[in-house]
Short mmCIF file of C-alpha atoms in Angstrom, two decimals:
data_model
loop_
_atom_site.label_atom_id
_atom_site.label_comp_id
_atom_site.label_asym_id
_atom_site.label_seq_id
_atom_site.Cartn_x
_atom_site.Cartn_y
_atom_site.Cartn_z
CA MET A 261 -80.99 136.79 -5.29
CA THR A 262 -83.28 134.93 -7.63
CA VAL A 263 -86.33 135.83 -9.85
CA GLU A 264 -88.36 132.97 -10.39
CA LEU A 265 -90.96 132.64 -13.24
CA LYS A 266 -93.63 129.64 -13.38
CA ASN A 267 -96.27 127.98 -15.01
CA ALA A 268 -97.92 124.69 -15.54
CA TYR A 269 -94.84 123.77 -17.68
CA LEU A 270 -91.55 125.48 -16.70
CA THR A 271 -90.30 126.94 -13.44
CA VAL A 272 -87.34 129.69 -14.36
CA GLN A 273 -84.63 131.09 -11.94
CA ILE A 274 -83.20 134.33 -13.19
CA ASN A 275 -80.14 135.45 -10.95
CA GLU A 276 -80.13 139.31 -10.08
CA ALA A 277 -76.48 139.02 -10.46
CA GLY A 278 -76.03 139.63 -14.36
CA ALA A 279 -79.36 139.40 -15.02
CA GLU A 280 -78.05 135.59 -15.76
CA LEU A 281 -81.11 132.81 -16.45
CA SER A 282 -79.77 130.00 -14.66
CA SER A 283 -82.20 127.51 -14.45
CA VAL A 284 -85.37 126.09 -16.68
CA LYS A 285 -86.73 122.96 -15.37
CA SER A 286 -89.94 121.59 -16.68
CA ALA A 287 -92.70 119.91 -14.49
CA ASP A 288 -91.46 116.63 -14.71
CA GLY A 289 -87.87 117.36 -13.80
CA ILE A 290 -85.71 118.12 -16.49
CA GLU A 291 -83.08 120.59 -15.89
CA TYR A 292 -82.45 122.35 -19.37
CA MET A 293 -79.67 124.64 -18.18
CA TRP A 294 -76.36 124.06 -17.46
CA GLN A 295 -75.81 124.05 -13.73
CA ALA A 296 -72.08 126.14 -13.95
CA ASP A 297 -69.74 123.38 -12.78
CA PRO A 298 -66.42 125.64 -12.50
CA LYS A 299 -64.63 122.09 -13.70
CA PHE A 300 -65.80 123.58 -16.83
CA TRP A 301 -67.27 127.08 -17.11
CA GLY A 302 -68.53 128.83 -14.37
CA ARG A 303 -71.52 130.49 -15.99
CA HIS A 304 -75.23 129.71 -17.11
CA ALA A 305 -76.02 132.06 -19.56
CA PRO A 306 -74.31 135.56 -19.27
CA VAL A 307 -75.28 138.88 -20.60
CA LEU A 308 -72.84 139.96 -23.39
CA PHE A 309 -72.63 143.60 -22.96
CA PRO A 310 -71.48 146.44 -24.32
CA ILE A 311 -69.09 143.99 -26.35
CA VAL A 312 -70.00 140.73 -27.93
CA GLY A 313 -66.42 138.55 -27.80
CA ARG A 314 -62.44 139.95 -27.75
CA LEU A 315 -61.37 143.10 -28.49
CA LYS A 316 -57.72 143.30 -29.98
CA ASP A 317 -55.49 143.71 -27.23
CA ASP A 318 -58.63 143.86 -24.90
CA GLN A 319 -58.41 147.53 -25.66
CA TYR A 320 -60.59 150.09 -27.96
CA THR A 321 -60.52 153.71 -28.65
CA VAL A 322 -63.13 156.61 -28.62
CA ALA A 323 -62.10 160.23 -29.22
CA GLY A 324 -58.79 159.70 -28.80
CA GLN A 325 -58.85 158.00 -25.79
CA SER A 326 -57.62 154.59 -24.96
CA TYR A 327 -59.77 152.11 -22.86
CA HIS A 328 -59.43 148.33 -21.70
CA MET A 329 -62.50 145.78 -21.41
CA GLY A 330 -62.55 141.69 -21.35
CA GLN A 331 -64.24 139.47 -23.21
CA HIS A 332 -67.88 139.93 -23.48
CA GLY A 333 -67.96 143.55 -21.55
CA PHE A 334 -69.07 143.93 -17.94
CA ALA A 335 -72.76 143.66 -17.52
CA ARG A 336 -72.25 140.10 -16.66
CA ASP A 337 -70.59 140.75 -13.81
CA ASN A 338 -72.80 143.36 -12.03
CA ASP A 339 -76.23 143.46 -10.09
CA PHE A 340 -78.93 144.25 -12.36
CA SER A 341 -82.29 145.99 -10.49
CA VAL A 342 -85.94 144.30 -10.72
CA VAL A 343 -88.09 146.93 -12.10
CA GLU A 344 -91.26 144.23 -12.92
CA HIS A 345 -92.16 140.97 -11.81
CA SER A 346 -94.98 138.62 -12.24
CA GLU A 347 -95.60 135.39 -12.22
CA THR A 348 -94.60 134.95 -15.83
CA LYS A 349 -92.61 138.03 -16.73
CA ALA A 350 -89.36 139.81 -15.17
CA VAL A 351 -88.00 142.97 -16.45
CA LEU A 352 -84.21 143.80 -14.87
CA GLU A 353 -82.34 146.94 -15.14
CA PHE A 354 -78.79 147.88 -15.45
CA THR A 355 -77.72 151.68 -16.11
CA ASP A 356 -74.33 153.49 -16.28
CA SER A 357 -72.47 154.67 -13.08
CA SER A 358 -68.94 156.25 -12.66
CA ALA A 359 -67.39 152.96 -12.56
CA THR A 360 -68.91 151.91 -16.06
CA ARG A 361 -67.77 155.41 -17.47
CA GLU A 362 -64.13 154.41 -16.45
CA VAL A 363 -64.11 151.93 -18.85
CA TYR A 364 -66.82 152.68 -21.50
CA PRO A 365 -67.58 156.50 -21.86
CA PHE A 366 -71.31 156.15 -22.42
CA ALA A 367 -74.38 156.76 -20.41
CA PHE A 368 -76.71 153.55 -21.22
CA ARG A 369 -79.65 151.61 -19.99
CA LEU A 370 -80.02 147.99 -20.20
CA ARG A 371 -83.13 146.19 -19.68
CA LEU A 372 -83.01 142.26 -19.93
CA ILE A 373 -87.14 141.30 -20.37
CA TYR A 374 -87.86 137.62 -19.71
CA GLU A 375 -91.77 136.24 -20.72
CA LEU A 376 -92.54 132.87 -20.10
CA ALA A 377 -95.76 131.40 -22.18
CA ASP A 378 -96.72 127.79 -22.24
CA HIS A 379 -93.08 126.03 -23.14
CA GLU A 380 -91.34 129.02 -24.14
CA LEU A 381 -89.24 131.75 -22.65
CA LYS A 382 -88.84 135.05 -24.69
CA VAL A 383 -85.79 136.87 -23.92
CA GLY A 384 -85.62 140.42 -24.69
CA TYR A 385 -82.65 143.26 -24.75
CA GLU A 386 -83.87 146.82 -24.73
CA VAL A 387 -80.89 149.29 -24.88
CA HIS A 388 -81.88 153.08 -24.63
CA ASN A 389 -79.54 155.91 -25.19
CA PRO A 390 -79.96 158.92 -22.56
CA ALA A 391 -77.49 161.15 -24.17
CA ASN A 392 -77.33 163.44 -26.55
CA HIS A 393 -74.67 161.81 -28.66
CA ASP A 394 -74.63 158.34 -30.50
CA LEU A 395 -74.17 155.09 -27.97
CA LEU A 396 -71.95 152.46 -29.55
CA PHE A 397 -72.62 149.05 -28.27
CA ALA A 398 -72.56 145.40 -29.13
CA VAL A 399 -75.39 143.03 -27.33
CA GLY A 400 -75.93 139.16 -27.14
CA GLY A 401 -76.93 135.92 -25.49
CA HIS A 402 -74.54 132.68 -24.34
CA PRO A 403 -77.26 130.32 -22.76
CA ALA A 404 -75.44 127.18 -22.25
CA PHE A 405 -77.60 124.01 -22.09
CA ASN A 406 -77.09 120.34 -20.64
CA VAL A 407 -76.04 117.51 -22.63
CA PRO A 408 -77.20 114.91 -22.37
CA LEU A 409 -81.08 116.32 -21.40
CA ALA A 410 -82.96 113.49 -20.34
CA THR A 411 -80.70 109.95 -21.57
CA PRO A 412 -77.94 109.72 -19.24
CA GLU A 413 -75.86 107.68 -21.12
CA ALA A 414 -76.08 109.57 -24.13
CA THR A 415 -73.04 111.81 -25.14
CA LEU A 416 -72.32 115.57 -27.16
CA ALA A 417 -71.57 113.13 -30.12
CA ASN A 418 -75.61 111.80 -29.83
CA TYR A 419 -76.68 115.40 -30.73
CA SER A 420 -76.84 117.82 -33.11
CA VAL A 421 -78.46 121.26 -34.55
CA THR A 422 -80.66 121.44 -37.18
CA VAL A 423 -81.04 125.02 -38.86
CA ALA A 424 -83.65 126.76 -40.33
CA PRO A 425 -84.14 127.47 -43.01
CA LYS A 426 -82.15 124.80 -44.30
CA GLY A 427 -79.03 126.30 -46.59
CA VAL A 428 -75.56 127.23 -46.92
CA TYR A 429 -74.63 129.31 -44.34
CA SER A 430 -71.48 131.58 -44.16
CA HIS A 431 -68.97 130.26 -41.47
CA ILE A 432 -67.14 133.20 -39.94
CA PRO A 433 -64.07 131.50 -38.63
CA LEU A 434 -62.19 132.88 -35.26
CA LYS A 435 -58.45 132.79 -35.04
CA ALA A 436 -58.63 133.04 -31.50
CA PRO A 437 -59.64 135.10 -29.98
CA LEU A 438 -60.63 137.63 -33.41
CA ASN A 439 -62.96 136.91 -36.07
CA ASP A 440 -61.66 136.28 -39.81
CA ALA A 441 -64.48 137.16 -41.74
CA ALA A 442 -62.55 137.54 -44.82
CA ASN A 443 -61.94 133.57 -44.93
CA ALA A 444 -65.05 132.32 -44.30
CA THR A 445 -66.23 129.87 -45.79
CA ASP A 446 -69.59 128.25 -46.38
CA LEU A 447 -71.11 125.28 -44.22
CA ASP A 448 -74.06 123.26 -45.38
CA LEU A 449 -76.95 123.54 -43.37
CA THR A 450 -79.32 121.81 -45.33
CA LYS A 451 -79.14 118.70 -42.55
CA PRO A 452 -78.54 118.72 -39.30
CA LEU A 453 -75.21 119.29 -38.13
CA ALA A 454 -73.80 116.74 -36.34
CA LEU A 455 -71.89 117.86 -33.07
CA THR A 456 -68.65 116.42 -32.41
CA ARG A 457 -65.41 117.84 -29.87
CA ASP A 458 -63.19 118.50 -33.03
CA LEU A 459 -65.66 121.10 -34.06
CA PHE A 460 -65.19 123.32 -31.51
CA LYS A 461 -61.27 122.99 -31.32
CA ASP A 462 -61.04 126.69 -33.00
CA ASP A 463 -63.52 128.29 -30.71
CA ALA A 464 -67.08 128.82 -31.68
CA ILE A 465 -68.85 128.29 -34.76
CA ILE A 466 -70.39 131.61 -36.13
CA LEU A 467 -72.84 131.91 -38.45
CA ASP A 468 -73.54 134.88 -40.75
CA LEU A 469 -77.53 134.79 -40.33
CA LYS A 470 -77.64 138.28 -42.50
CA HIS A 471 -80.38 139.39 -40.30
CA GLN A 472 -82.99 137.01 -41.18
CA GLU A 473 -85.06 134.97 -38.61
CA THR A 474 -83.18 131.74 -37.68
CA THR A 475 -83.94 128.53 -35.67
CA LEU A 476 -81.72 126.31 -34.29
CA MET A 477 -82.91 123.21 -32.74
CA LEU A 478 -80.39 121.04 -30.40
CA GLY A 479 -81.34 117.61 -30.28
CA THR A 480 -81.16 114.02 -30.28
CA ASP A 481 -82.33 110.79 -31.54
CA MET A 482 -82.12 108.92 -27.98
CA ASP A 483 -84.98 110.80 -26.60
CA ASP A 484 -87.68 113.49 -27.61
CA HIS A 485 -86.28 116.02 -25.59
CA GLY A 486 -83.92 119.75 -26.34
CA VAL A 487 -84.44 122.98 -26.88
CA ALA A 488 -85.44 125.04 -30.01
CA MET A 489 -84.12 128.64 -30.01
CA THR A 490 -85.79 131.23 -32.64
CA ILE A 491 -83.63 134.38 -33.15
CA GLU A 492 -85.04 137.34 -34.59
CA ASP A 493 -83.28 140.17 -36.84
CA ALA A 494 -79.77 139.24 -35.76
CA PRO A 495 -76.63 139.29 -37.58
CA TYR A 496 -74.67 136.27 -35.98
CA VAL A 497 -75.03 133.36 -34.06
CA GLY A 498 -72.24 130.99 -32.21
CA MET A 499 -71.87 127.65 -31.31
CA TRP A 500 -70.32 126.64 -28.69
CA SER A 501 -68.46 123.95 -25.80
CA PRO A 502 -65.36 123.68 -24.43
CA TYR A 503 -62.31 122.26 -26.32
CA PRO A 504 -60.83 119.43 -25.45
CA ASP A 505 -62.62 119.15 -22.14
CA ASP A 506 -65.86 116.70 -22.39
CA ALA A 507 -68.46 119.47 -21.20
CA PRO A 508 -71.37 118.38 -21.01
CA PHE A 509 -73.26 121.43 -22.56
CA VAL A 510 -73.49 123.32 -25.75
CA CYS A 511 -74.27 127.05 -26.17
CA LEU A 512 -76.49 128.56 -28.59
CA GLU A 513 -75.45 132.59 -28.54
CA PRO A 514 -77.47 134.78 -30.68
CA TRP A 515 -75.57 138.07 -30.79
CA TRP A 516 -75.82 141.72 -32.29
CA GLY A 517 -72.26 142.10 -32.13
CA ILE A 518 -68.83 140.01 -32.91
CA ALA A 519 -65.16 139.65 -31.99
CA ASP A 520 -62.78 142.59 -33.35
CA ASN A 521 -61.74 141.21 -36.57
CA VAL A 522 -58.12 140.37 -37.08
CA ASP A 523 -57.22 143.60 -39.12
CA ALA A 524 -59.45 146.06 -36.54
CA ASP A 525 -57.54 149.36 -36.31
CA GLY A 526 -58.93 149.40 -32.31
CA GLN A 527 -61.57 152.44 -33.32
CA LEU A 528 -64.50 151.69 -31.29
CA SER A 529 -66.48 153.16 -34.36
CA HIS A 530 -64.99 151.20 -36.92
CA LYS A 531 -65.49 147.85 -34.94
CA MET A 532 -67.24 145.18 -37.12
CA GLY A 533 -70.61 144.71 -36.03
CA ILE A 534 -71.10 147.56 -33.73
CA ASN A 535 -74.30 148.84 -33.43
CA ARG A 536 -74.94 153.13 -33.64
CA LEU A 537 -77.75 154.05 -31.32
CA ALA A 538 -78.99 158.23 -32.10
CA ALA A 539 -79.91 160.34 -28.42
CA ASN A 540 -82.42 159.35 -26.93
CA GLN A 541 -83.54 156.19 -28.98
CA THR A 542 -83.95 152.51 -27.95
CA PHE A 543 -82.65 149.34 -29.59
CA ASN A 544 -84.83 146.19 -29.18
CA ALA A 545 -83.46 142.65 -29.89
CA GLN A 546 -85.12 139.27 -28.70
CA TYR A 547 -84.84 135.51 -29.12
CA ALA A 548 -87.19 132.58 -27.90
CA VAL A 549 -86.46 129.17 -26.72
CA LYS A 550 -88.86 126.60 -26.95
CA PHE A 551 -88.52 123.54 -24.46
CA PHE A 552 -89.44 119.89 -25.13
#
């Protein structure tokens, strides 16, 4: 089942499966979201929870007990319930169950909040801890945007990502699939980052945002269409497209969490980027995308 949001400018489709944004189409027919062709990548914009990225050996430990969990967690592969729906807003909810507690020993309520206003879609994450002890989690987005958008002959090499505020950012490399933050390098983003297939040969480009509000604009000189993602108070953002496949999409990924460090000891409480939410407290995070 899908949930639709609509205004004069955009029509948005959200799958109840995974609360996944699957389509953003302009009034003049431009589809902005990748349509999940399994030849390249069979997803649109998965919700990442309760981890972002990979765990070392796909395992972690809580209170002396070892658990197995695959990349990006399990929320993306579960059905959400629609708890609110209007013409321009939808709230979808997923809560813990006996099945989730077998792989993740925490109670939780995860809500995805989608809100459409003019040419912009806001995406909110609300994580509530109903238990009487701390909740350890990560959360993030993985939306994939079509490249090209409006000029069929354009390719990835015709696109760039412009970051604001301009500056030199810390780039955290991946020793696939783990992060190697100790060997972070400087990435000059005072000018647009030209996209090439080789840029992604070592997997995602990860920037340390240091929780400052950041906007990433994906666009081309060949037409006036693109997307501009503004991320509020996130520690990291990833940029990814498959390598070496010539896949016609780019992901801009706001993360409140990160893959395990190469030196991770497996304790979830020690995990780099983990969020700790006290009993009966609620965590909120948000990003917004302008479609033009």
